[in-house]
Amino acid sequence: MGFKNVKEFYYLGVKIALRRLVASDFNFLLERVLGKLDTWGSKFISLAGRFTLARSTILSIPIFYCTHSLVPIGILAEIDKACREFIWHKENNEVGLHFVSWENLCKPLHLGGRGLHSCVQRVDSLRAKIAWKYVNEENSFLHKCLKPKYGNSCWLPDWKQNVSSAWKIIRSGAKALQPIIRWKISNGENVNVMEDVWILDKALCKWPTFLDNLQIYDLFVDHFIENGGWDMVKLHEAFRKDLLQIICNINIEQEAGRYQIELISHNSGKTLAALSFEARLNVSNGEEYWNWMKKIYLNPRTEVFWWRIYHKVIPTFQFLEYRRLKEGCLCLRGCLEIEDIKHVAVTCDKLIQILKILNQWGFQIHIFHTYAELISWLKYNAIKKTFITNVYCTVVFLCWKSRNRLIHEGMEDSNLNIASNALSMTSISISNRNKSGLWDVNQSSQLFNKSWHPPPPDWIKINVDASLLPSYKTGIGAVWPDHQGRFLFAFGKKGVHWDIARLELVAIFSLLGIIKDWITQYKGIIIEGDNENVIKSIQSNINKNGLQKPEIDVRFSSFVKEFNLVIFKYVSRESNKLADMCANYALNGDFAWDNLSMEHIPPLFFLLLKEESDAISLY
């Protein structure tokens, strides 16, 4: 009939064959990587530029193929190796010293790393999306094909020697998916009481608590369910009162399927691959470096230099002598001191002379005596004195560059030149701070109003917020001002939860029980929150007809449909101070205020209310 018989072909760039793919089938990935490195390696690129190229280009090449094919680990390890050599080797491929381990480079920025993604460590996370679809989409063609042979669950141990490549990919994704999901309770047959996550956001075996009955280690949740509800007698035998109350608040969804999972972090704004990759990191050993250093808005090269100082991995003479690469460790400038981290960042004579010049120009930069004192000052003044801290860090960086020029060229820059260049570089980096470095998952832009904005006449605005403590203690709060900034109503509720984004949804849904009859007299309602992902989720899940998707409460959708007009809007945290105060105050207990003469209203509430009322004159 004219059909062509082939043994292998490419479909959407992925090789499909009647045989098992081997390492030679993926050599083209190495060729692509080496081709780019051959071009870049012949040019001078700063260390900051190498980090950027490695993160954005080299390590991104195998992403698509790792998601859909079983790329051998050896190929991925070779790509990681080529990336390491590109970062640390010198110009013309001369061997250089690897100052920081690959594991530390692959840590996120806020944990003191450089945000690189190891191809070997990331491969499981890239397949998490496929495992998620297999578990949740039971009517898909993939699920119908694999279920008769392998079953519903991709977390059970493999009982076959030879399984298909598709099932290996799903199993790989399920391995990465498991730390970021929690189980919904339907019948509880496959949910292990101790090992699976079904209470808040972690398994009971990881809780620092004491259980009365050690026999529950081998039990499943269905042991505590009787006739579609919780068996209180068995729960009392196994759990204490505080944990028992949390379990009783878990809804048993009898109409749900046998396997129902949900993400622990709801509306986080991150992909499954990003969430699963972050879950593999040991965040308990993380450092606070990036949390304050990013607020100084340093030039990229300066920022990388200070990252190396913070990790004590710059090639000072003391460092080179310790590695037996040089004899002598005194400063080359005649300071008669050992050139170490403290000397480079604090006590070098040239650095002090430049700082004195800047002080004569009126910048009032403090001169330090110890490295610990400097770091403490930078952390404290990163926000309060951003320009001054930026100038100091830039001066240290330019002094280091001048020192290197003295070693390799026999001459260095003058003090006046370094001082003026530091001011110029600082001005440029500070002026560009609104273009980068100010984006996160909840507040995508800082170009918002910095104060509360009144609603249109005859409208009402409800500001909502939530507060979550590490102990799972929560508070939600909301406040009603009218278009003139007059106080109408405020409330707060305390509770227990694990996810701040999901808690923000709970705060918005809680408005149903607080809605007053007089609200219907207004033309419309504006509901504001400071979590962009939550507000966008509501906007996308409620269509023009008021119909709802599973994430949206049915009663809330009905309220939106029947009321005149409801608008959901996200604002900056600066514009949501009053609701934030109510949410934090609710941590101590429930409250409801309908007039300002009531007792127990804290003074801070009056101050913030006055601040918002005064801001109306600006519009």
Coordinates of C-alpha atoms in Angstrom, one line a residue:
M1 CA 0.0 0.0 0.0
G2 CA 3.0 2.3 -0.3
F3 CA 3.9 2.6 3.4
K4 CA 7.6 3.0 4.2
N5 CA 9.1 0.7 6.7
V6 CA 11.7 2.4 9.0
K7 CA 13.4 1.3 12.1
E8 CA 13.9 4.7 13.6
F9 CA 12.8 8.3 13.0
Y10 CA 12.6 11.7 14.7
Y11 CA 9.3 13.1 16.1
L12 CA 9.3 16.7 17.4
G13 CA 13.1 16.4 17.7
V14 CA 13.0 13.2 19.8
K15 CA 14.4 10.0 18.4
I16 CA 12.0 7.1 18.3
A17 CA 13.4 3.6 17.5
L18 CA 12.6 0.0 17.6
R19 CA 15.6 -0.6 19.8
R20 CA 16.9 0.8 23.1
L21 CA 18.6 4.1 22.7
V22 CA 22.3 4.2 23.7
A23 CA 24.7 7.0 24.6
S24 CA 25.9 7.4 21.0
D25 CA 22.3 8.5 20.1
F26 CA 22.7 11.6 22.3
N27 CA 26.2 12.6 21.3
F28 CA 24.7 15.6 19.4
L29 CA 24.0 17.2 22.8
L30 CA 27.7 17.2 23.6
E31 CA 28.5 18.5 20.1
R32 CA 26.1 21.5 20.6
V33 CA 27.6 22.3 24.0
L34 CA 31.2 22.0 22.8
G35 CA 30.5 24.0 19.7
K36 CA 29.3 27.0 21.8
L37 CA 32.2 26.6 24.2
D38 CA 34.7 26.7 21.3
T39 CA 33.3 30.0 20.3
W40 CA 33.1 31.6 23.7
G41 CA 36.4 30.1 25.0
S42 CA 38.5 32.2 22.6
K43 CA 37.0 35.5 24.0
F44 CA 37.4 37.3 27.3
I45 CA 34.3 36.9 29.4
S46 CA 34.1 37.9 33.0
L47 CA 33.2 35.4 35.7
A48 CA 29.7 37.0 36.0
G49 CA 29.2 36.6 32.3
R50 CA 30.3 33.0 32.4
F51 CA 27.7 32.3 35.1
T52 CA 25.0 33.9 33.0
L53 CA 26.0 32.0 29.8
A54 CA 26.2 28.7 31.6
R55 CA 22.9 29.1 33.4
S56 CA 20.9 30.4 30.4
T57 CA 22.5 28.5 27.5
I58 CA 24.7 25.5 28.2
L59 CA 22.6 23.9 31.0
S60 CA 19.4 24.6 29.0
I61 CA 20.4 22.6 26.0
P62 CA 19.4 19.1 27.2
I63 CA 16.2 20.2 29.0
F64 CA 13.7 19.2 26.3
Y65 CA 15.4 15.9 25.6
C66 CA 15.7 14.9 29.2
T67 CA 12.0 15.5 29.6
H68 CA 11.0 13.1 26.9
S69 CA 13.9 10.7 26.5
L70 CA 16.1 8.5 28.7
V71 CA 19.3 10.5 28.2
P72 CA 22.2 8.6 29.8
I73 CA 23.6 10.0 33.0
G74 CA 27.1 9.9 31.5
I75 CA 26.1 12.4 28.8
L76 CA 24.6 14.7 31.4
A77 CA 27.7 14.4 33.6
E78 CA 29.9 15.4 30.6
I79 CA 27.8 18.5 30.1
D80 CA 28.1 19.4 33.7
K81 CA 31.9 18.9 33.4
A82 CA 32.2 21.1 30.3
C83 CA 30.2 23.8 32.1
R84 CA 32.5 23.7 35.2
E85 CA 35.6 24.0 33.0
F86 CA 34.1 26.9 31.0
I87 CA 33.4 28.8 34.3
W88 CA 36.8 28.3 36.0
H89 CA 39.3 27.7 33.2
K90 CA 41.2 30.7 31.9
E91 CA 41.4 32.3 28.5
N92 CA 42.5 30.0 25.7
N93 CA 41.4 27.0 27.8
E94 CA 44.2 27.2 30.2
V95 CA 43.5 25.1 33.3
G96 CA 42.2 27.2 36.2
L97 CA 41.5 26.6 39.9
H98 CA 38.0 25.6 40.8
F99 CA 37.4 27.9 43.7
V100 CA 33.8 26.7 44.6
S101 CA 32.4 23.2 44.4
W102 CA 29.8 22.4 41.7
E103 CA 27.2 21.5 44.4
N104 CA 27.5 25.0 46.0
L105 CA 27.3 26.7 42.5
C106 CA 24.0 24.9 41.9
K107 CA 22.4 26.2 45.0
P108 CA 19.8 29.0 44.6
L109 CA 20.9 32.6 44.9
H110 CA 19.2 33.1 48.3
L111 CA 21.1 30.1 49.7
G112 CA 24.5 31.5 48.7
G113 CA 24.9 29.7 45.4
R114 CA 24.8 31.1 41.8
G115 CA 21.5 29.6 40.7
L116 CA 23.0 27.0 38.2
H117 CA 21.1 23.8 37.5
S118 CA 23.1 20.6 37.3
C119 CA 21.8 18.5 34.4
V120 CA 22.3 15.3 36.5
Q121 CA 20.4 16.6 39.5
R122 CA 17.6 18.2 37.5
V123 CA 16.6 15.3 35.2
D124 CA 14.0 13.9 37.6
S125 CA 12.4 17.3 38.2
L126 CA 12.0 17.9 34.5
R127 CA 9.7 14.8 34.3
A128 CA 7.5 15.7 37.2
K129 CA 4.9 17.2 34.9
I130 CA 4.5 13.9 33.0
A131 CA 4.0 12.0 36.3
W132 CA 1.5 14.6 37.5
K133 CA -0.5 14.2 34.3
Y134 CA -0.5 10.4 34.5
V135 CA -1.9 10.4 38.0
N136 CA -4.5 13.2 37.5
E137 CA -5.7 12.6 34.0
E138 CA -7.1 9.1 34.1
N139 CA -8.9 9.6 30.8
S140 CA -5.8 10.4 28.8
F141 CA -4.5 8.0 26.2
L142 CA -1.2 7.6 28.0
H143 CA -3.0 6.5 31.2
K144 CA -5.2 4.1 29.4
C145 CA -2.3 2.4 27.7
L146 CA 0.0 2.0 30.7
K147 CA -2.6 1.4 33.5
P148 CA -3.4 -2.3 32.5
K149 CA 0.3 -3.2 32.8
Y150 CA 1.6 -1.0 35.5
G151 CA -1.5 0.2 37.5
N152 CA -2.6 3.5 38.8
S153 CA 0.2 4.3 41.2
C154 CA 3.7 5.3 39.9
W155 CA 5.1 5.4 43.5
L156 CA 4.9 1.7 44.2
P157 CA 8.2 -0.3 43.9
D158 CA 8.8 -1.7 40.4
W159 CA 7.9 -5.4 40.3
K160 CA 9.1 -6.0 36.8
Q161 CA 12.7 -6.4 35.5
N162 CA 12.1 -4.9 32.1
V163 CA 9.8 -1.9 31.9
S164 CA 9.2 0.5 29.0
S165 CA 11.0 3.8 28.6
A166 CA 7.7 5.6 29.1
W167 CA 7.2 4.0 32.4
K168 CA 10.8 4.7 33.5
I169 CA 10.3 8.4 32.6
I170 CA 7.0 8.5 34.7
R171 CA 8.7 6.8 37.6
S172 CA 11.6 9.3 37.4
G173 CA 9.1 12.2 37.5
A174 CA 7.1 10.6 40.4
K175 CA 10.3 10.4 42.4
A176 CA 10.8 14.2 42.1
L177 CA 7.1 14.9 42.5
Q178 CA 6.6 13.1 45.8
P179 CA 8.2 15.7 48.1
I180 CA 5.9 18.5 46.8
I181 CA 2.5 16.8 46.9
R182 CA 0.0 15.9 49.6
W183 CA -2.9 13.4 49.5
K184 CA -6.5 14.3 49.6
I185 CA -8.5 11.8 51.7
S186 CA -11.2 9.8 50.0
N187 CA -11.1 6.3 51.3
G188 CA -7.5 6.4 52.6
E189 CA -6.6 2.9 51.4
N190 CA -3.2 3.9 49.8
V191 CA -2.2 6.7 52.2
N192 CA 0.4 5.6 54.8
V193 CA -0.2 7.3 58.1
M194 CA 3.4 8.0 58.9
E195 CA 5.2 8.1 55.5
D196 CA 2.8 10.1 53.3
V197 CA 1.9 13.8 53.5
W198 CA -1.8 14.2 54.4
I199 CA -1.7 16.5 57.5
L200 CA -0.6 20.0 56.7
D201 CA 2.6 20.0 54.6
K202 CA 4.8 17.2 56.0
A203 CA 4.7 13.5 56.8
L204 CA 4.1 12.6 60.5
C205 CA 7.5 10.8 60.5
K206 CA 9.2 14.2 60.0
W207 CA 7.3 16.0 62.8
P208 CA 9.1 16.7 66.0
T209 CA 6.2 15.3 68.1
F210 CA 5.4 12.3 70.2
L211 CA 2.7 9.7 69.3
D212 CA 1.0 7.6 71.9
N213 CA 0.6 4.6 69.7
L214 CA 3.7 3.3 67.9
Q215 CA 1.7 0.7 66.0
I216 CA 0.4 3.3 63.5
Y217 CA 3.7 3.1 61.6
D218 CA 2.3 0.2 59.6
L219 CA -1.3 1.5 59.2
F220 CA -3.0 3.3 56.4
V221 CA -5.5 6.2 56.8
D222 CA -8.5 4.0 56.1
H223 CA -8.0 2.5 59.5
F224 CA -9.3 5.7 61.0
I225 CA -12.3 6.1 58.6
E226 CA -15.7 4.6 59.4
N227 CA -18.8 5.1 57.3
G228 CA -17.3 8.0 55.4
G229 CA -16.2 9.9 58.5
W230 CA -13.5 9.9 61.1
D231 CA -13.6 7.2 63.7
M232 CA -13.1 9.3 66.9
V233 CA -12.4 6.3 69.1
K234 CA -9.4 5.1 67.1
L235 CA -8.2 8.7 66.6
H236 CA -8.2 9.2 70.4
E237 CA -6.1 6.0 70.8
A238 CA -3.4 7.1 68.4
F239 CA -3.2 10.9 68.6
R240 CA -3.1 13.7 71.1
K241 CA -5.6 16.5 71.4
D242 CA -3.8 19.1 69.4
L243 CA -3.1 16.8 66.5
L244 CA -6.6 15.3 66.7
Q245 CA -8.2 18.6 66.2
I246 CA -6.2 19.2 63.0
I247 CA -7.1 15.8 61.6
C248 CA -10.8 16.3 62.3
N249 CA -10.7 19.5 60.2
I250 CA -9.6 17.5 57.2
N251 CA -12.4 17.0 54.7
I252 CA -13.1 13.4 53.5
E253 CA -14.0 13.6 49.9
Q254 CA -16.0 10.5 49.3
E255 CA -16.8 11.4 45.7
A256 CA -13.2 11.8 44.8
G257 CA -11.3 9.1 43.0
R258 CA -9.0 6.5 44.6
Y259 CA -5.9 8.6 44.0
Q260 CA -6.3 12.3 44.6
I261 CA -3.2 14.5 45.1
E262 CA -2.6 18.2 45.3
L263 CA 0.4 20.5 45.5
I264 CA 1.6 21.5 48.9
S265 CA 2.3 25.0 47.6
H266 CA -0.8 26.4 46.0
N267 CA -0.5 29.3 43.4
S268 CA 3.2 29.6 44.0
G269 CA 3.8 30.9 40.5
K270 CA 6.5 28.2 39.9
T271 CA 6.4 25.2 37.6
L272 CA 6.4 21.6 38.9
A273 CA 10.0 21.2 37.8
A274 CA 11.1 24.3 39.8
L275 CA 9.1 23.2 42.9
S276 CA 10.5 19.7 42.8
F277 CA 14.0 20.8 42.2
E278 CA 13.9 23.2 45.2
A279 CA 12.4 20.5 47.4
R280 CA 15.6 18.4 46.9
L281 CA 17.8 21.2 48.4
N282 CA 18.7 21.2 52.0
V283 CA 17.3 24.6 52.9
S284 CA 18.0 24.2 56.6
N285 CA 21.7 24.8 55.8
G286 CA 21.1 27.8 53.7
E287 CA 22.8 31.1 54.2
E288 CA 21.3 34.6 54.4
Y289 CA 23.8 36.1 52.0
W290 CA 21.6 36.8 49.0
N291 CA 18.6 38.1 51.1
W292 CA 20.4 41.2 52.0
M293 CA 23.1 41.5 49.3
K294 CA 20.5 41.7 46.5
K295 CA 19.1 44.8 48.2
I296 CA 22.3 46.8 47.5
Y297 CA 21.8 46.5 43.7
L298 CA 25.4 45.9 42.9
N299 CA 26.9 45.8 39.4
P300 CA 26.9 42.1 38.3
R301 CA 30.7 41.8 38.3
T302 CA 30.8 43.5 41.7
E303 CA 28.2 41.3 43.1
V304 CA 30.0 38.1 42.0
F305 CA 33.2 39.5 43.5
W306 CA 31.5 40.0 46.9
W307 CA 29.9 36.6 46.6
R308 CA 33.5 35.2 46.4
I309 CA 34.6 37.4 49.3
Y310 CA 31.7 36.1 51.4
H311 CA 32.7 32.5 50.6
K312 CA 36.5 33.4 51.1
V313 CA 37.4 32.1 47.6
I314 CA 39.3 35.0 46.1
P315 CA 43.0 34.4 45.2
T316 CA 44.6 36.5 48.0
F317 CA 48.3 35.9 48.7
Q318 CA 47.3 34.1 51.9
F319 CA 45.0 31.8 49.9
L320 CA 47.6 31.1 47.3
E321 CA 50.3 30.4 50.0
Y322 CA 48.0 28.0 51.8
R323 CA 47.5 26.1 48.5
R324 CA 51.3 26.1 47.9
L325 CA 50.9 28.2 44.8
K326 CA 53.0 31.1 46.0
E327 CA 55.6 32.0 48.6
G328 CA 54.9 35.0 50.8
C329 CA 51.6 36.4 51.9
L330 CA 52.3 40.1 52.6
C331 CA 50.4 42.8 50.7
L332 CA 52.1 43.9 47.5
R333 CA 51.3 47.6 48.2
G334 CA 53.7 47.7 51.3
C335 CA 51.0 47.6 54.0
L336 CA 53.1 45.2 56.0
E337 CA 50.1 43.1 56.6
I338 CA 49.0 39.6 55.5
E339 CA 46.8 39.9 52.4
D340 CA 43.7 38.0 53.4
I341 CA 39.9 38.6 53.1
K342 CA 40.0 41.1 56.0
H343 CA 42.8 43.1 54.4
V344 CA 41.2 43.2 51.0
A345 CA 37.8 44.3 52.3
V346 CA 38.6 46.4 55.4
T347 CA 42.2 47.3 56.3
C348 CA 44.2 47.9 53.1
D349 CA 45.9 51.3 53.1
K350 CA 44.8 52.1 49.6
L351 CA 41.2 51.3 50.4
I352 CA 41.3 53.5 53.5
Q353 CA 42.8 56.4 51.5
I354 CA 40.0 56.2 48.9
L355 CA 37.3 56.1 51.6
K356 CA 38.8 59.2 53.2
I357 CA 38.6 61.0 49.8
L358 CA 34.9 60.0 49.5
N359 CA 34.4 61.3 53.1
Q360 CA 36.0 64.6 52.1
W361 CA 33.4 64.8 49.3
G362 CA 30.7 64.4 51.9
F363 CA 29.6 60.8 51.6
Q364 CA 30.3 59.9 55.3
I365 CA 31.5 56.3 54.8
H366 CA 32.5 54.5 57.9
I367 CA 36.0 53.0 58.2
F368 CA 35.9 49.5 59.8
H369 CA 38.5 47.5 61.8
T370 CA 37.2 44.0 61.5
Y371 CA 35.5 41.9 58.7
A372 CA 32.7 40.9 61.0
E373 CA 31.9 44.6 61.7
L374 CA 31.8 45.3 58.0
I375 CA 29.4 42.4 57.2
S376 CA 27.1 43.4 60.1
W377 CA 27.1 47.0 58.8
L378 CA 26.2 45.9 55.3
K379 CA 23.3 43.8 56.5
Y380 CA 21.9 46.5 58.6
N381 CA 22.2 49.3 56.0
A382 CA 21.4 47.4 52.8
I383 CA 18.0 49.1 52.7
K384 CA 18.5 52.2 54.9
K385 CA 21.7 53.4 53.1
T386 CA 21.6 51.6 49.8
F387 CA 23.8 54.1 47.9
I388 CA 26.5 54.3 50.6
T389 CA 26.7 50.5 50.9
N390 CA 26.9 50.2 47.1
V391 CA 29.7 52.7 47.0
Y392 CA 31.7 50.8 49.6
C393 CA 31.3 47.5 47.9
T394 CA 32.3 49.0 44.5
V395 CA 35.4 50.7 46.0
V396 CA 36.6 47.4 47.3
F397 CA 36.0 45.7 43.9
L398 CA 37.9 48.5 42.0
C399 CA 40.8 48.3 44.6
W400 CA 41.0 44.6 43.9
K401 CA 41.1 45.2 40.1
S402 CA 43.8 47.8 40.6
R403 CA 45.8 45.3 42.7
N404 CA 45.6 42.7 39.9
R405 CA 46.7 45.4 37.4
L406 CA 49.7 46.1 39.6
I407 CA 50.7 42.4 39.6
H408 CA 50.3 41.8 35.9
E409 CA 51.2 45.3 34.4
G410 CA 53.3 46.9 37.1
M411 CA 51.0 49.9 37.6
E412 CA 47.7 50.6 39.2
D413 CA 44.9 53.2 39.1
S414 CA 45.1 56.4 41.2
N415 CA 43.0 56.9 44.3
L416 CA 41.0 59.8 42.7
N417 CA 40.3 57.7 39.6
I418 CA 39.0 54.7 41.7
A419 CA 36.8 57.0 43.9
S420 CA 35.2 58.7 40.8
N421 CA 34.7 55.4 39.0
A422 CA 33.0 54.0 42.1
L423 CA 30.5 56.8 42.2
S424 CA 29.8 56.4 38.5
M425 CA 29.3 52.7 38.7
T426 CA 27.0 53.0 41.8
S427 CA 24.9 55.7 40.1
I428 CA 24.3 53.4 37.1
S429 CA 23.5 50.3 39.1
I430 CA 21.1 52.2 41.4
S431 CA 19.3 53.8 38.5
N432 CA 18.8 50.4 36.9
R433 CA 17.3 48.8 40.0
N434 CA 13.7 49.2 38.7
K435 CA 14.6 47.2 35.6
S436 CA 15.9 44.1 37.4
G437 CA 16.1 42.5 40.8
L438 CA 12.7 43.6 42.0
W439 CA 10.6 40.7 40.8
D440 CA 9.2 37.8 42.9
V441 CA 6.4 35.3 42.5
N442 CA 3.8 37.3 44.5
Q443 CA 4.6 40.9 43.4
S444 CA 5.7 41.0 39.8
S445 CA 6.1 44.7 39.7
Q446 CA 7.1 47.4 42.2
L447 CA 5.7 50.2 40.1
F448 CA 2.5 50.3 42.1
N449 CA 1.0 53.1 44.2
K450 CA 2.8 53.3 47.5
S451 CA -0.3 54.1 49.5
W452 CA -4.0 53.1 49.6
H453 CA -6.1 54.2 46.7
P454 CA -9.8 55.0 47.3
P455 CA -12.5 53.3 45.2
P456 CA -14.9 55.2 42.9
P457 CA -17.9 57.0 44.5
D458 CA -20.7 54.7 45.7
W459 CA -18.3 51.7 45.5
I460 CA -16.7 49.8 48.4
K461 CA -13.2 48.4 48.7
I462 CA -12.3 45.3 50.7
N463 CA -8.6 44.8 51.5
V464 CA -7.7 41.2 52.4
D465 CA -4.5 39.7 53.7
A466 CA -3.2 36.6 55.5
S467 CA -0.3 35.9 58.0
L468 CA 1.4 32.5 58.5
L469 CA 3.9 31.6 61.2
P470 CA 6.4 28.7 60.9
S471 CA 4.4 27.0 63.7
Y472 CA 1.4 26.8 61.3
K473 CA -0.4 29.4 63.4
T474 CA -2.3 31.6 60.9
G475 CA -4.4 34.8 60.9
I476 CA -6.6 36.2 58.1
G477 CA -7.9 39.8 58.1
A478 CA -10.0 42.2 56.0
V479 CA -11.0 45.8 56.3
W480 CA -13.8 47.8 54.6
P481 CA -13.2 51.5 53.8
D482 CA -15.5 53.5 51.5
H483 CA -14.6 55.9 48.7
Q484 CA -13.9 58.7 51.3
G485 CA -11.7 56.5 53.4
R486 CA -14.2 56.2 56.2
F487 CA -14.0 53.0 58.3
L488 CA -17.0 50.6 57.9
F489 CA -15.9 47.2 59.2
A490 CA -12.9 45.0 59.9
F491 CA -12.5 41.4 61.1
G492 CA -9.9 38.8 61.7
K493 CA -9.8 35.0 62.3
K494 CA -7.1 32.7 63.5
G495 CA -6.5 29.1 62.4
V496 CA -4.0 26.5 61.3
H497 CA -2.6 26.2 57.8
W498 CA 0.6 25.4 55.9
D499 CA 0.5 27.4 52.6
I500 CA 0.4 31.2 52.4
A501 CA -1.1 31.3 48.9
R502 CA -3.9 28.9 49.8
L503 CA -4.5 30.8 53.0
E504 CA -5.0 34.0 51.0
L505 CA -7.7 32.2 49.1
V506 CA -9.3 31.2 52.4
A507 CA -9.2 34.8 53.5
I508 CA -11.1 35.9 50.4
F509 CA -13.6 33.1 50.7
S510 CA -14.2 34.0 54.3
L511 CA -15.8 37.2 53.2
L512 CA -19.0 35.2 52.5
G513 CA -19.7 34.8 56.2
I514 CA -19.0 38.4 57.0
I515 CA -20.9 40.2 54.1
K516 CA -23.4 42.7 55.6
D517 CA -26.8 43.6 54.2
W518 CA -25.8 47.2 53.7
I519 CA -23.1 46.2 51.2
T520 CA -25.8 45.6 48.5
Q521 CA -26.5 49.3 48.6
Y522 CA -23.2 50.0 46.8
K523 CA -22.7 49.8 43.0
G524 CA -19.8 47.4 43.2
I525 CA -17.0 45.9 45.3
I526 CA -13.3 45.9 44.7
I527 CA -11.5 43.1 46.5
E528 CA -7.7 43.8 46.8
G529 CA -4.9 41.5 47.8
D530 CA -1.1 41.7 47.7
N531 CA -0.6 38.2 46.2
E532 CA -0.6 38.4 42.4
N533 CA -0.9 34.7 41.8
V534 CA -3.9 34.3 44.0
I535 CA -5.8 37.2 42.4
K536 CA -5.0 36.0 38.9
S537 CA -6.2 32.5 39.8
I538 CA -9.6 33.8 40.9
Q539 CA -9.8 36.0 37.8
S540 CA -9.0 33.1 35.5
N541 CA -11.3 30.6 37.2
I542 CA -14.4 32.7 37.3
N543 CA -15.6 33.5 33.8
K544 CA -18.1 36.2 32.7
N545 CA -21.1 34.0 33.5
G546 CA -20.0 33.4 37.1
L547 CA -19.3 29.7 36.5
Q548 CA -16.6 28.2 38.7
K549 CA -13.8 25.7 38.4
P550 CA -12.8 23.3 41.1
E551 CA -10.5 25.8 42.9
I552 CA -13.3 28.3 43.5
D553 CA -15.9 27.9 46.2
V554 CA -19.4 27.4 44.7
R555 CA -21.0 29.9 47.1
F556 CA -18.3 32.5 46.3
S557 CA -19.0 32.1 42.5
S558 CA -22.7 32.5 43.2
F559 CA -22.0 35.7 45.1
V560 CA -20.0 37.1 42.2
K561 CA -22.7 36.2 39.8
E562 CA -25.6 37.8 41.8
F563 CA -23.9 41.0 43.0
N564 CA -23.8 44.1 40.7
L565 CA -20.1 44.0 40.0
V566 CA -17.1 42.5 41.7
I567 CA -13.5 43.3 40.7
F568 CA -10.5 41.5 41.9
K569 CA -7.2 43.5 42.0
Y570 CA -3.7 42.9 43.3
V571 CA -1.8 45.8 44.8
S572 CA 1.6 46.4 46.4
R573 CA 2.1 45.5 50.0
E574 CA 2.6 49.2 50.8
S575 CA -1.1 49.7 49.8
N576 CA -2.3 46.8 51.9
K577 CA -0.9 47.8 55.3
L578 CA -4.2 47.9 57.2
A579 CA -5.3 44.4 56.1
D580 CA -1.9 43.1 56.9
M581 CA -2.1 44.6 60.4
C582 CA -5.6 42.9 60.9
A583 CA -4.1 39.5 59.7
N584 CA -1.2 39.7 62.2
Y585 CA -3.5 40.9 65.0
A586 CA -5.8 37.9 64.3
L587 CA -2.9 35.5 65.3
N588 CA -4.0 36.3 68.9
G589 CA -7.7 35.6 68.4
D590 CA -10.8 36.3 66.4
F591 CA -12.2 39.8 66.3
A592 CA -14.9 41.9 64.5
W593 CA -15.0 45.7 64.6
D594 CA -17.9 47.7 63.3
N595 CA -17.1 51.0 64.9
L596 CA -14.0 52.7 66.2
S597 CA -15.3 53.1 69.7
M598 CA -15.0 49.4 70.4
E599 CA -12.4 48.2 73.0
H600 CA -9.2 46.3 72.3
I601 CA -8.6 48.1 68.9
P602 CA -4.8 48.6 68.9
P603 CA -3.3 52.2 68.4
L604 CA -1.5 51.0 65.2
F605 CA -4.9 50.5 63.5
F606 CA -5.8 54.1 64.0
L607 CA -2.4 55.3 62.7
L608 CA -2.7 53.2 59.5
L609 CA -6.3 54.3 59.0
K610 CA -5.3 57.9 59.3
E611 CA -2.4 57.4 56.9
E612 CA -4.7 55.9 54.3
S613 CA -7.3 58.6 54.8
D614 CA -4.6 61.3 54.3
A615 CA -3.5 59.7 51.1
I616 CA -6.9 60.4 49.5
S617 CA -6.0 64.0 49.1
L618 CA -3.4 62.9 46.5
Y619 CA -6.0 61.7 44.1

